[in-house]
Coordinates of C-alpha atoms and ligand atoms in Angstrom, one line a residue:
X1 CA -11.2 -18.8 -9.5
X2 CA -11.8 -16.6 -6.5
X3 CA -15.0 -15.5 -5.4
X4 CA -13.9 -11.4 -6.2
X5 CA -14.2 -12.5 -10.3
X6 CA -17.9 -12.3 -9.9
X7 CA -17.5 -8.1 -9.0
X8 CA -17.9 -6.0 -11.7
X9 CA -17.5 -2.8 -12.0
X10 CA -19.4 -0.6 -15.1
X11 CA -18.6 2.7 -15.6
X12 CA -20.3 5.1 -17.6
X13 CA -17.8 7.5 -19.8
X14 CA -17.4 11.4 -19.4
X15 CA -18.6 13.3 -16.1
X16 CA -16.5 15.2 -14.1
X17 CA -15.3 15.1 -10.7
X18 CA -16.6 18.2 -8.2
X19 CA -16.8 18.7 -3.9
X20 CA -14.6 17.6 -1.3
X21 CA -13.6 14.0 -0.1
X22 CA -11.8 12.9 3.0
X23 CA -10.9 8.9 1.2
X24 CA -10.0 5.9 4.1
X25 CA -7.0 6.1 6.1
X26 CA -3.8 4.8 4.9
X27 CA -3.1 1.4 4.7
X28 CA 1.0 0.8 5.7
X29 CA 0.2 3.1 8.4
X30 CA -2.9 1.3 10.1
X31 CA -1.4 -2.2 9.4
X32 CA 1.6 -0.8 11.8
X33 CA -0.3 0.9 14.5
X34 CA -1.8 -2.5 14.9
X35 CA 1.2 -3.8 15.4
X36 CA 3.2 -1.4 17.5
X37 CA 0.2 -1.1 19.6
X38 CA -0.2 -4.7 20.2
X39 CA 3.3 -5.0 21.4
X40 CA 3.3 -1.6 23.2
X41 CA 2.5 -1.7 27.4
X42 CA -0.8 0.3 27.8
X43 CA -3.7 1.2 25.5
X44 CA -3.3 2.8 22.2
X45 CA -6.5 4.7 20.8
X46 CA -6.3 4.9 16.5
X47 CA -8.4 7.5 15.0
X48 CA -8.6 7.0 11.0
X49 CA -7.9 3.2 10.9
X50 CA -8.6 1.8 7.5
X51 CA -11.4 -0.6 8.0
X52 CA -10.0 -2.8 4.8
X53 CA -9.9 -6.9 4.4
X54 CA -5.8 -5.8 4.2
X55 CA -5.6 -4.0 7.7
X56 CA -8.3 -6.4 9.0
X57 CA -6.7 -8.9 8.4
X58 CA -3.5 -7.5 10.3
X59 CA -6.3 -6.7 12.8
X60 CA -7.1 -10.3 13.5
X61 CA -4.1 -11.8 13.5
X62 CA -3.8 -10.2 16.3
X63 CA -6.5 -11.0 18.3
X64 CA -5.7 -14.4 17.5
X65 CA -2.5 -14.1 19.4
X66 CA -4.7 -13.0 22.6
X67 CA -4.7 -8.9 22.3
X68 CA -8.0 -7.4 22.9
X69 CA -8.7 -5.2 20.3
X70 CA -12.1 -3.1 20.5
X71 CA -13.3 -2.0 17.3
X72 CA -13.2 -0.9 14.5
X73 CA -16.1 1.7 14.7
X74 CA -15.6 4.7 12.7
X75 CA -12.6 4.1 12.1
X76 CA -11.8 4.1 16.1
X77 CA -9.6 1.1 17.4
X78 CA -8.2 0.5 20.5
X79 CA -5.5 -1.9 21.4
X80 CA -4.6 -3.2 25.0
X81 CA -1.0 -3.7 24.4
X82 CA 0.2 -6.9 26.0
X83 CA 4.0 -6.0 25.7
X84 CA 7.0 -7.2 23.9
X85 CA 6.6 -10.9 25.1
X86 CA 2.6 -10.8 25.9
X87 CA 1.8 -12.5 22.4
X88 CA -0.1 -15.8 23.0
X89 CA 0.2 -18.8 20.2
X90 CA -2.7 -18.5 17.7
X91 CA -4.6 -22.3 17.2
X92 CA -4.5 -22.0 13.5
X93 CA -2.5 -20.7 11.2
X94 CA -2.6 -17.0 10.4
X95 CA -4.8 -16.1 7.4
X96 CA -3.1 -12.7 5.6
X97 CA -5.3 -12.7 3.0
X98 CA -3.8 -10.3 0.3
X99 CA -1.8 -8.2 2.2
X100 CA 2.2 -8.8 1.6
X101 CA 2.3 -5.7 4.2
X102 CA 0.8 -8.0 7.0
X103 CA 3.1 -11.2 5.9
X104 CA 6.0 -9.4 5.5
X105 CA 6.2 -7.5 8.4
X106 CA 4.6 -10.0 10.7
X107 CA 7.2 -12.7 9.0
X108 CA 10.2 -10.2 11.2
X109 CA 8.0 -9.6 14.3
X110 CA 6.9 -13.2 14.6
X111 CA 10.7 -14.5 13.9
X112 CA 11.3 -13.3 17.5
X113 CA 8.5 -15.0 19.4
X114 CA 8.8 -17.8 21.5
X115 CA 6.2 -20.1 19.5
X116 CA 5.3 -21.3 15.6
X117 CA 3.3 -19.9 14.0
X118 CA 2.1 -20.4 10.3
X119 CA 1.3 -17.6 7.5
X120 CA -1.4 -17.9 4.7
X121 CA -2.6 -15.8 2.1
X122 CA -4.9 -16.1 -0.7
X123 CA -3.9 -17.2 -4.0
X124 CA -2.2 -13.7 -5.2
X125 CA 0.0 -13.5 -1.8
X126 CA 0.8 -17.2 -1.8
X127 CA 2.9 -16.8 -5.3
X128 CA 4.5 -13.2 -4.1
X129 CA 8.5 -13.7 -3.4
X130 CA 8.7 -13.7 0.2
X131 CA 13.0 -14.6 0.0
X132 CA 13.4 -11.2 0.0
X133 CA 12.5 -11.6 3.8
X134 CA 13.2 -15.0 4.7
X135 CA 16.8 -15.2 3.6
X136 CA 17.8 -11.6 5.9
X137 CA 15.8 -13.1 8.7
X138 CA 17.8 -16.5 8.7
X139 CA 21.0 -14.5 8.6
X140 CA 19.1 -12.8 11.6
X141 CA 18.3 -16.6 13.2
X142 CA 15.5 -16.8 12.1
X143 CA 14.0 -20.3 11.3
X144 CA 11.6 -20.4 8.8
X145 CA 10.1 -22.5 6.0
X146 CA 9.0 -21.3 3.2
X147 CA 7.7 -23.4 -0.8
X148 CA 10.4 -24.5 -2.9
X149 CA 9.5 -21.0 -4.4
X150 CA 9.9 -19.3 -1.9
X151 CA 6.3 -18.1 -1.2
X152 CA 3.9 -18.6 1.4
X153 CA 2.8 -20.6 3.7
X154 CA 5.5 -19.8 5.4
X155 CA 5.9 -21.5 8.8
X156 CA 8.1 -19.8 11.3
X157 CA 9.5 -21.5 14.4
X158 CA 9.9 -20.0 17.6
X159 CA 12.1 -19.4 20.0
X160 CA 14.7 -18.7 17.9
X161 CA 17.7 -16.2 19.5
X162 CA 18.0 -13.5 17.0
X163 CA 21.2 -11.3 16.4
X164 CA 21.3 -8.0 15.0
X165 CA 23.0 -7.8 11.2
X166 CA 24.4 -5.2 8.9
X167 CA 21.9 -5.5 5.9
X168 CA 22.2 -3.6 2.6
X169 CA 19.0 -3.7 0.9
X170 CA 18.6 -5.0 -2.8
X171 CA 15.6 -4.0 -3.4
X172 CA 13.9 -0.3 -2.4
X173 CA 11.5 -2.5 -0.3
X174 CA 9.9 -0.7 3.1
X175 CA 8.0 -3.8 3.7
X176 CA 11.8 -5.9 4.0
X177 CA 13.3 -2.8 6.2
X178 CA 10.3 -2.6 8.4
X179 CA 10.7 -6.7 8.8
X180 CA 14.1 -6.5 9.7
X181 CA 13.6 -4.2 12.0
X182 CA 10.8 -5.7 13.6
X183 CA 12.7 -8.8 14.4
X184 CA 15.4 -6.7 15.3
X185 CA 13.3 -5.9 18.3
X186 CA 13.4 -9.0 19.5
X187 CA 17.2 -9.3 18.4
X188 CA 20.6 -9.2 20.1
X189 CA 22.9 -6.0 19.6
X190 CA 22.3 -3.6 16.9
X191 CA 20.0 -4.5 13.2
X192 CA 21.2 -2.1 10.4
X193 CA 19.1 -1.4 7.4
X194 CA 20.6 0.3 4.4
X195 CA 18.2 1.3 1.6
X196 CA 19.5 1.5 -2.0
X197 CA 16.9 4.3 -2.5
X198 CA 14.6 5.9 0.2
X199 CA 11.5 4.3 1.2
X200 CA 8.2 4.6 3.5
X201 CA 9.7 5.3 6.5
X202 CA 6.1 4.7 8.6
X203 CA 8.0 1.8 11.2
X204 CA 10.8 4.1 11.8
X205 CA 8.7 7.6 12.1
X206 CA 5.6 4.9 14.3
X207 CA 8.5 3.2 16.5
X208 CA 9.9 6.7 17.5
X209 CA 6.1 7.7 18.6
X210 CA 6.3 4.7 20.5
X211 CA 9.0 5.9 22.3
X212 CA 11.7 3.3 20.7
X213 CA 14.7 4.9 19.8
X214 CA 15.3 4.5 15.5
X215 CA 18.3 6.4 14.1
X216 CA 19.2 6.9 10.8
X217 CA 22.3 8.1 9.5
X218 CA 21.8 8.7 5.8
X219 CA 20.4 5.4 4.0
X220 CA 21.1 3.6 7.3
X221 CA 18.3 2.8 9.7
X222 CA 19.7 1.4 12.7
X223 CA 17.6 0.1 15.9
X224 CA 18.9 -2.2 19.6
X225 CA 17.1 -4.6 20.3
X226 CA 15.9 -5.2 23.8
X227 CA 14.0 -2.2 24.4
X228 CA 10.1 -1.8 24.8
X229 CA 7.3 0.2 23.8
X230 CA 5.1 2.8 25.2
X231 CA 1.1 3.5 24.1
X232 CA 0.6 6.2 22.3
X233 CA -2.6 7.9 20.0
X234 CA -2.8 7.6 16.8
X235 CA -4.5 9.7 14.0
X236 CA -4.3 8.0 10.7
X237 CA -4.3 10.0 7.3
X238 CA -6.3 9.7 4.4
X239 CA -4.1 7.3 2.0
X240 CA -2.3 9.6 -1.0
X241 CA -2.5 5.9 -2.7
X242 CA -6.4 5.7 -2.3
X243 CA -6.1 10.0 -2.9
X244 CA -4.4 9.2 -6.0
X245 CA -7.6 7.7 -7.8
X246 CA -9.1 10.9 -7.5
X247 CA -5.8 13.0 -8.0
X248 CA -6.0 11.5 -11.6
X249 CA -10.1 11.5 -12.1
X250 CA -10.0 15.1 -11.4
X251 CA -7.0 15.9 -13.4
X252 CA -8.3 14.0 -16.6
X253 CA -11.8 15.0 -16.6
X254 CA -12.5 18.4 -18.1
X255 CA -14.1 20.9 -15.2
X256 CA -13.2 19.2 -12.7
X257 CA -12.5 21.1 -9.3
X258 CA -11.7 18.4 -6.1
X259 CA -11.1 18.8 -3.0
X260 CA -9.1 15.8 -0.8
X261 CA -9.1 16.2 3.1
X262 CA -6.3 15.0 5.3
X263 CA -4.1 13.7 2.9
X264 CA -1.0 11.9 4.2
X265 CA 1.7 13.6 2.4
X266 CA 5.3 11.6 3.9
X267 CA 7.8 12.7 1.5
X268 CA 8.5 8.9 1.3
X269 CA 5.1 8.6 -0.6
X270 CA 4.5 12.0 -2.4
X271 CA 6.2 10.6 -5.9
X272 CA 2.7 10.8 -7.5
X273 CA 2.5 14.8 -6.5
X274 CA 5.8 14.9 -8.2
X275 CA 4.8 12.5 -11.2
X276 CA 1.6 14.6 -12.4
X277 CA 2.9 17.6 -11.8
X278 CA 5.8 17.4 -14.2
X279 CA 3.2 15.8 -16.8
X280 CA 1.1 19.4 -15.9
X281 CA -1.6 18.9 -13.3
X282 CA -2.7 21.9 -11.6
X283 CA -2.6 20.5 -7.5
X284 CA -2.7 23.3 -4.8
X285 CA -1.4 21.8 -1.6
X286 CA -2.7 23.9 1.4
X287 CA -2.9 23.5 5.3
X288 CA -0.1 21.6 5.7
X289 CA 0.4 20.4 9.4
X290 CA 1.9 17.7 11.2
X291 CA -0.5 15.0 12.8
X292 CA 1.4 12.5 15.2
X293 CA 4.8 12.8 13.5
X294 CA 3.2 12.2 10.0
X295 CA 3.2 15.0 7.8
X296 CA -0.7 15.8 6.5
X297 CA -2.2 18.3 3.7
X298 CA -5.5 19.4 2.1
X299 CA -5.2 19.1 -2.3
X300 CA -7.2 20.6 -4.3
X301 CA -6.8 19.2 -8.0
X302 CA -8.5 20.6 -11.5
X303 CA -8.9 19.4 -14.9
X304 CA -5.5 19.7 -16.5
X305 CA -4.1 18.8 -19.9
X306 CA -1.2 16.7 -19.1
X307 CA 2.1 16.2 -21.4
X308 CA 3.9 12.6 -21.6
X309 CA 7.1 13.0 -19.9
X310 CA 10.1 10.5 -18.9
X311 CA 9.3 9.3 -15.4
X312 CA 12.6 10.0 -13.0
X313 CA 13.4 7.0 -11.3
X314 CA 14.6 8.4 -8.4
X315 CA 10.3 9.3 -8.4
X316 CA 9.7 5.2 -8.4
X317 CA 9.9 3.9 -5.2
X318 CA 8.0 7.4 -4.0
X319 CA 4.8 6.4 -6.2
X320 CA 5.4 2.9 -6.1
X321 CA 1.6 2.2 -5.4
X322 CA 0.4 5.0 -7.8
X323 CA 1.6 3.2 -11.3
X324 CA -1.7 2.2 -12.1
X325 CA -3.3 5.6 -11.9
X326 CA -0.4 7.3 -13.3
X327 CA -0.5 5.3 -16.7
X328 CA -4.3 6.2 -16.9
X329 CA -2.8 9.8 -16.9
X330 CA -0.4 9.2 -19.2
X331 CA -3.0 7.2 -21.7
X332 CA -4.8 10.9 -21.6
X333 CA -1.7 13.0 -22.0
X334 CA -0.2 14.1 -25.0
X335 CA 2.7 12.4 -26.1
X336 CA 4.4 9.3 -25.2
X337 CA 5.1 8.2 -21.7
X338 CA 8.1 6.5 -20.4
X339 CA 8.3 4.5 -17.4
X340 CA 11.8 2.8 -16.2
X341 CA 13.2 1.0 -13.5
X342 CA 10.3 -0.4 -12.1
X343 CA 10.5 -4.3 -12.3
X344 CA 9.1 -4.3 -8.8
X345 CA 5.7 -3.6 -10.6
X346 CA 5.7 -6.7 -11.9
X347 CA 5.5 -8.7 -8.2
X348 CA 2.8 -6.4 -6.5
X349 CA -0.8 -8.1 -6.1
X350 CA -0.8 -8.5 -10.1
X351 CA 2.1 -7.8 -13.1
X352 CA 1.3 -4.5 -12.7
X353 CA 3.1 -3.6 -15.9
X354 CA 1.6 -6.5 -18.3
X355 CA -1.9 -6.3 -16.5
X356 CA -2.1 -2.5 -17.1
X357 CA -0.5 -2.7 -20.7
X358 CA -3.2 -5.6 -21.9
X359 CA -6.1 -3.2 -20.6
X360 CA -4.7 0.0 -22.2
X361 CA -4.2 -2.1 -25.2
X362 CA -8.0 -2.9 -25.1
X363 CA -9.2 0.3 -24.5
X364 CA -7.4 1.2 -28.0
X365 CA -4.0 3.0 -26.0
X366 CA -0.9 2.4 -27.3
X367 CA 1.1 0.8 -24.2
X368 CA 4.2 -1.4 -24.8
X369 CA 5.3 -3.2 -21.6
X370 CA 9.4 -3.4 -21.2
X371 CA 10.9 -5.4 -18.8
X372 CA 11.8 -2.8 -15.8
X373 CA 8.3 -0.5 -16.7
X374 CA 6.1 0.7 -19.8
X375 CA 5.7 2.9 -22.9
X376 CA 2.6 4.7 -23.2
X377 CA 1.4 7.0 -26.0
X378 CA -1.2 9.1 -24.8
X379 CA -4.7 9.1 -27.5
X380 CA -8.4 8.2 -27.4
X381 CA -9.4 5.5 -24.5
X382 CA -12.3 3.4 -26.0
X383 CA -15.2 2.0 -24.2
X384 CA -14.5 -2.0 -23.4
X385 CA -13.8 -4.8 -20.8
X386 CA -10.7 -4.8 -18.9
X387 CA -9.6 -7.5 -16.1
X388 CA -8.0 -6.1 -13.6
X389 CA -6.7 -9.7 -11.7
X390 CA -7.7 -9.4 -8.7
X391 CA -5.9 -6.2 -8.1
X392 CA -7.6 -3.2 -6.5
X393 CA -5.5 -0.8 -7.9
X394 CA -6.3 -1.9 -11.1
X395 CA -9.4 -1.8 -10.9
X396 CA -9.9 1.8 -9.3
X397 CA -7.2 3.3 -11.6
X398 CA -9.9 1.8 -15.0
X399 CA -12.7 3.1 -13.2
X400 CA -11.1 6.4 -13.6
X401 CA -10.1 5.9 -17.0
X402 CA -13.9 6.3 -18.0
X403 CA -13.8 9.9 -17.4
X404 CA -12.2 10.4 -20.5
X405 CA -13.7 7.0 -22.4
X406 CA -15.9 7.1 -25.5
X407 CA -17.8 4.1 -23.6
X408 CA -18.1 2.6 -21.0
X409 CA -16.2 1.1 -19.5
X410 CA -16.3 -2.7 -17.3
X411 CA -13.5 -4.2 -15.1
X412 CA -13.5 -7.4 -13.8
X413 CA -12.8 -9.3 -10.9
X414 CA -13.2 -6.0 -8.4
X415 CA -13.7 -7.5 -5.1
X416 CA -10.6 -6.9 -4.0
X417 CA -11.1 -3.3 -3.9
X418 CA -12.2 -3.8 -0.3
X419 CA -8.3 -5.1 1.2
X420 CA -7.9 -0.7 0.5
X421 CA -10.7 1.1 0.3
X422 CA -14.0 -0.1 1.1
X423 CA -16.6 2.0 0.2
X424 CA -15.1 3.1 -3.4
X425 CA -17.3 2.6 -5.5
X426 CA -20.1 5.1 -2.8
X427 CA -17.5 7.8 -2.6
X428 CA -16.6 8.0 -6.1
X429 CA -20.3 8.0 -7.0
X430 CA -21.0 11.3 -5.1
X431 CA -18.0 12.7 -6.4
X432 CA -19.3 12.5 -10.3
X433 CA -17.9 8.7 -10.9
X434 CA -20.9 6.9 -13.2
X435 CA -20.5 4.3 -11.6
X436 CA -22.2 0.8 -10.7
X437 CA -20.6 -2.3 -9.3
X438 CA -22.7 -5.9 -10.2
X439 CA -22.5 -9.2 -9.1
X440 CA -22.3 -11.7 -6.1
X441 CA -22.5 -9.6 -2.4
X442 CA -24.0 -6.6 -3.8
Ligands
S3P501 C1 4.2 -1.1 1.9 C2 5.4 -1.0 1.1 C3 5.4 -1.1 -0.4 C4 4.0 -1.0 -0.9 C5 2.9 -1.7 -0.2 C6 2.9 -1.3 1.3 C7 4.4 -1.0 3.3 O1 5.9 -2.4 -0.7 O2 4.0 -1.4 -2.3 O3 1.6 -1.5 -0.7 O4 3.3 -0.7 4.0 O5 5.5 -1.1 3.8 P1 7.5 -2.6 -0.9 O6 8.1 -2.0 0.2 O7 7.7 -4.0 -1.0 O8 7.8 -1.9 -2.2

């Protein structure tokens, strides 16, 4: 048992949601300025950086490979790039934590290197399927070793020559483009990434503001290898996924009138706009402007009464991050629910489908899990004590759900909450959230 069992959230039911909040900058995008800016020649400045276990564990990994990083303070970081081919072996194998971003995408940059290196996560990232990498990135040249299940530790070899490849995605995965095309830096001739639906397109949009050339023609992303990168600034967003806790408070509980700040709104991400908005939520999107080639907005979201609707699945992969909030929505809407097409649920940092449908199901929701996503009729959410496995956006998604609860309401095992938005349970508070979190490092 990990130490985040002992964190426990208890939240008190009703309350409402009031002022304005500017919630932690996003997470895929921090995790990649690290990146980009560690390889880039000159010194990148990050405004915004999300000071989470996830993107500081990116973060170190880094350092470990010899780049000075200063920071974070205030969400300020600034990385001396060392250059395509400045990265230094680490001494000990890199610890990822519970990010499948930072393993993923390091899995493609790393293949490319000239030395080993070895991955390690905890025990959530250590039983994720990491083939969905490791079997483009040997067809790449890649040499790496994963379990006989294909999860990490994963021990990549170096020096490896790496040739571009033609690759037609199985999955909707950003985290398997943005690998490929990470090693496809490093790679000879030209690595082609063809999505079977569109995706976060933060690498492409980040390696472009780096001054590498990305183009995409349709669902092809194409990149040379060979090239370099150039320093750049960077002002990170407020995450929509962290936004989307809120999004949903403020939606379900009655008077509620919220203001988020700086919201990162890449139509690659907006899917939960999309989502509660069909289902009736009343969000006013206003300043919209562009900072550093992502697109960014102000929402302001009040109390709504929300109808159960048939998700779109062309919405999936758009939201993928937002499930867990969105079936707390649905749980208060009326009517049933239907969610399809996403079996990729089931492999994030829980079984997001069976570990949401077993606390709706104790919280006295009807909620049938399916194989590819989740029926939900929308009634009365009792008090009661929910597990949310380790995974943050469980967690923050049954925090929420108290809003609307006849009791209140504890979730276990919260720790993780920090890998994507320390601070939480403060921000929340001040917002209207009833909320108290008890046990070990409090
Ligand atoms: C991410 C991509 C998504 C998402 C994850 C972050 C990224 O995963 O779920 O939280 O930063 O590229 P998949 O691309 O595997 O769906």
């Amino acid at each position: 048992m990990s130490l985040s069992s002992n964190l426990l959230f208890s939240v008190k039911p009703g309350g409402l949601l009031t002022g304005s909040v500017r919630v932690p900058g996003d997470k895929s995008i921090s995790h990649r300025s690290i990146m980009l800016g560690s390889l880039a020649e000159g010194v990148t400045h990050v405004t915004g950086f999300l000071e989470g276990d996830d993107s500081l564990a990116t973060l170190q990994a880094f350092r470990n490979m010899g780049v000075q990083i200063d920071g974070p303070e205030d969400g300020v970081v600034v990385i001396h790039g060392v250059g395509m081919h400045g990265l230094k072996q680490p001494e000990l194998a890199l610890d990822l934590g519970n990010s499948g971003t930072s393993m993923r995408l390091l899995s493609g940059l790393l293949a490319g290197q000239g030395f080993d290196t070895t991955l390690v996560g905890d025990t959530s990232l250590s039983s994720r399927p990491m083939r969905r990498v490791t079997d483009p990135l040997a067809q790449m040249g890649a040499q790496i070793v994963s379990t006989a299940a294909g999860s990490a530790p994963l021990q990549i070899k170096g020096g490896s020559k790496l040739s571009g490849i033609d690759y037609p995605m199985p999955v909707a995965s950003a985290q398997v483009k943005s690998s490929l095309l990470l090693a496809g830096l490093y790679a000879e001739g030209i690595t082609t990434v063809t999505e079977p639906a569109p995706t976060r397109d933060h690498t492409e949009r980040m390696l472009n503001g780096f001054g590498y050339q990305v183009q995409r023609d349709g669902s092809r992303i194409s990149l040379s290898g060979g090239g370099k990168l150039t320093a750049c600034d960077i002002d990170v967003p407020a995450d929509i996924s962290s936004a989307t806790f809120f999004l949903v408070g403020a939606t379900i509980a009655p008077d509620s009138d919220l203001l988020l700040q700086h919201v990162g709104m890449n139509p690659t991400r907006d899917g939960v706009i999309n989502i509660l908005c069909l289902m009736g939520a009343n969000i006013e999107v206003s300043n919209r402007r562009d900072v550093g080639g992502e697109p960014v907005a102000d929402l302001r979201v009040r109390s709504a009464t929300l109808k159960g609707i048939r998700i779109p699945e062309d919405q999936v992969p758009l939201a993928i991050d937002e499930f867990p909030a969105i079936f707390i929505a649905a749980a208060c809407a009326e009517g049933e629910t239907i969610l399809t097409g996403a079996e990729e649920l089931r492999v994030k940092e829980s079984d997001r489908i069976q570990v949401m449908a077993d606390g709706l199901v104790t919280l006295g929701i009807d909620a049938q899990s399916t194989e590819d996503g989740i029926r939900i009729q929308g009634g009365k959410l009792d008090g009661g004590e929910v597990d949310s496995h380790g995974d943050h956006r469980i967690a923050m998604s049954f925090a929420m759900a108290a809003l609307r609860s006849s009791g209140v309401i504890r979730i276990r095992d919260c720790r993780n909450v920090d890998t994507s938005f320390p601070g939480f349970v403060s921000l929340a508070s001040t917002s209207g959230l009833e909320i108290t979190a008890e046990g070990e490092g409090i």
